[in-house]
C-alpha positions in Angstrom: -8.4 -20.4 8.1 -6.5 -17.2 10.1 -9.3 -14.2 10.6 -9.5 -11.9 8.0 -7.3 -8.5 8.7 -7.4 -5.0 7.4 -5.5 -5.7 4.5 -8.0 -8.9 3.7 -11.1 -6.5 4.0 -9.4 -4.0 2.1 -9.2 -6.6 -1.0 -12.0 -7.9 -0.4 -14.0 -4.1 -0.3 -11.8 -3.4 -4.0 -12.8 -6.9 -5.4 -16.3 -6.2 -4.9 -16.3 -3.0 -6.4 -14.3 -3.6 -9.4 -12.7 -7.1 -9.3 -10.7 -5.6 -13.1 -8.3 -4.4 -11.1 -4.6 -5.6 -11.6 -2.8 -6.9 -9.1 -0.4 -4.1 -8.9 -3.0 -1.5 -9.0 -4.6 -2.9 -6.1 -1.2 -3.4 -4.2 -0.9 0.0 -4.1 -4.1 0.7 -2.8 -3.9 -1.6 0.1 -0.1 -0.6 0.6 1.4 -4.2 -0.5 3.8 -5.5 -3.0 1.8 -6.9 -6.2 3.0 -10.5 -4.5 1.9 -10.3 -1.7 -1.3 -9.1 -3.2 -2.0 -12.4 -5.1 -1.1 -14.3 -2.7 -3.8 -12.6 -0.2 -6.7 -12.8 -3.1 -5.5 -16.6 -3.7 -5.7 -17.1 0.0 -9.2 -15.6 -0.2 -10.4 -17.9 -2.9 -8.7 -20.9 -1.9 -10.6 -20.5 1.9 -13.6 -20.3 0.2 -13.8 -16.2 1.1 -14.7 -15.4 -2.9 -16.3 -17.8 -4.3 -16.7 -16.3 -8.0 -17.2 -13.4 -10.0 -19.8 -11.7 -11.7 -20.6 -9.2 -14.4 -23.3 -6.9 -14.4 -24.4 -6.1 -17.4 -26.1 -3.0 -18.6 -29.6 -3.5 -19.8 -30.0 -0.6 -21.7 -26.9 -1.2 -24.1 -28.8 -5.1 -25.2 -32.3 -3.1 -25.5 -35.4 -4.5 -24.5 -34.4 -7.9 -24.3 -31.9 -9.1 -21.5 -30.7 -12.9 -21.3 -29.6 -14.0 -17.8 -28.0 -17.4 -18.3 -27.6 -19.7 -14.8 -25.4 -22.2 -14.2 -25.7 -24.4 -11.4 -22.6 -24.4 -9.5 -23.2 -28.3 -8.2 -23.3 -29.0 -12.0 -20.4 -26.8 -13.0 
């Protein structure tokens, strides 16, 4: 795998904050074309950088009761 560069830790700062993001959207952030975008974030996952995503869910909105459901990656 080639070392991570600005651009890499650019996506990889915008994934972790809101991995919603289009492609396009965070092109232009990182000062990219949407392709070459993809191609970095598929790079990423394909090296093993990201490794999955997650969504944090608000406990107030379910109420008292909050169901976290785990799946063991080895299993999956």
């Amino acid at each position: 795998m080639k070392p991570l560069d600005r651009i890499d830790e650019k996506l990889i700062a915008l994934l972790q904050t809101n991995n919603q993001l289009t492609c396009e959207e965070m092109a232009a952030r990182v000062s990219v074309s949407p392709s070459t975008c993809r191609r970095r974030i598929d790079a990423l996952r394909r090296n093993g950088v990201v490794i999955g995503d997650v969504s944090i869910i608000n406990p107030e909105v379910l109420g008292e009761t909050l169901k976290i459901i785990s799946l063991d990656r080895k299993s999956v």
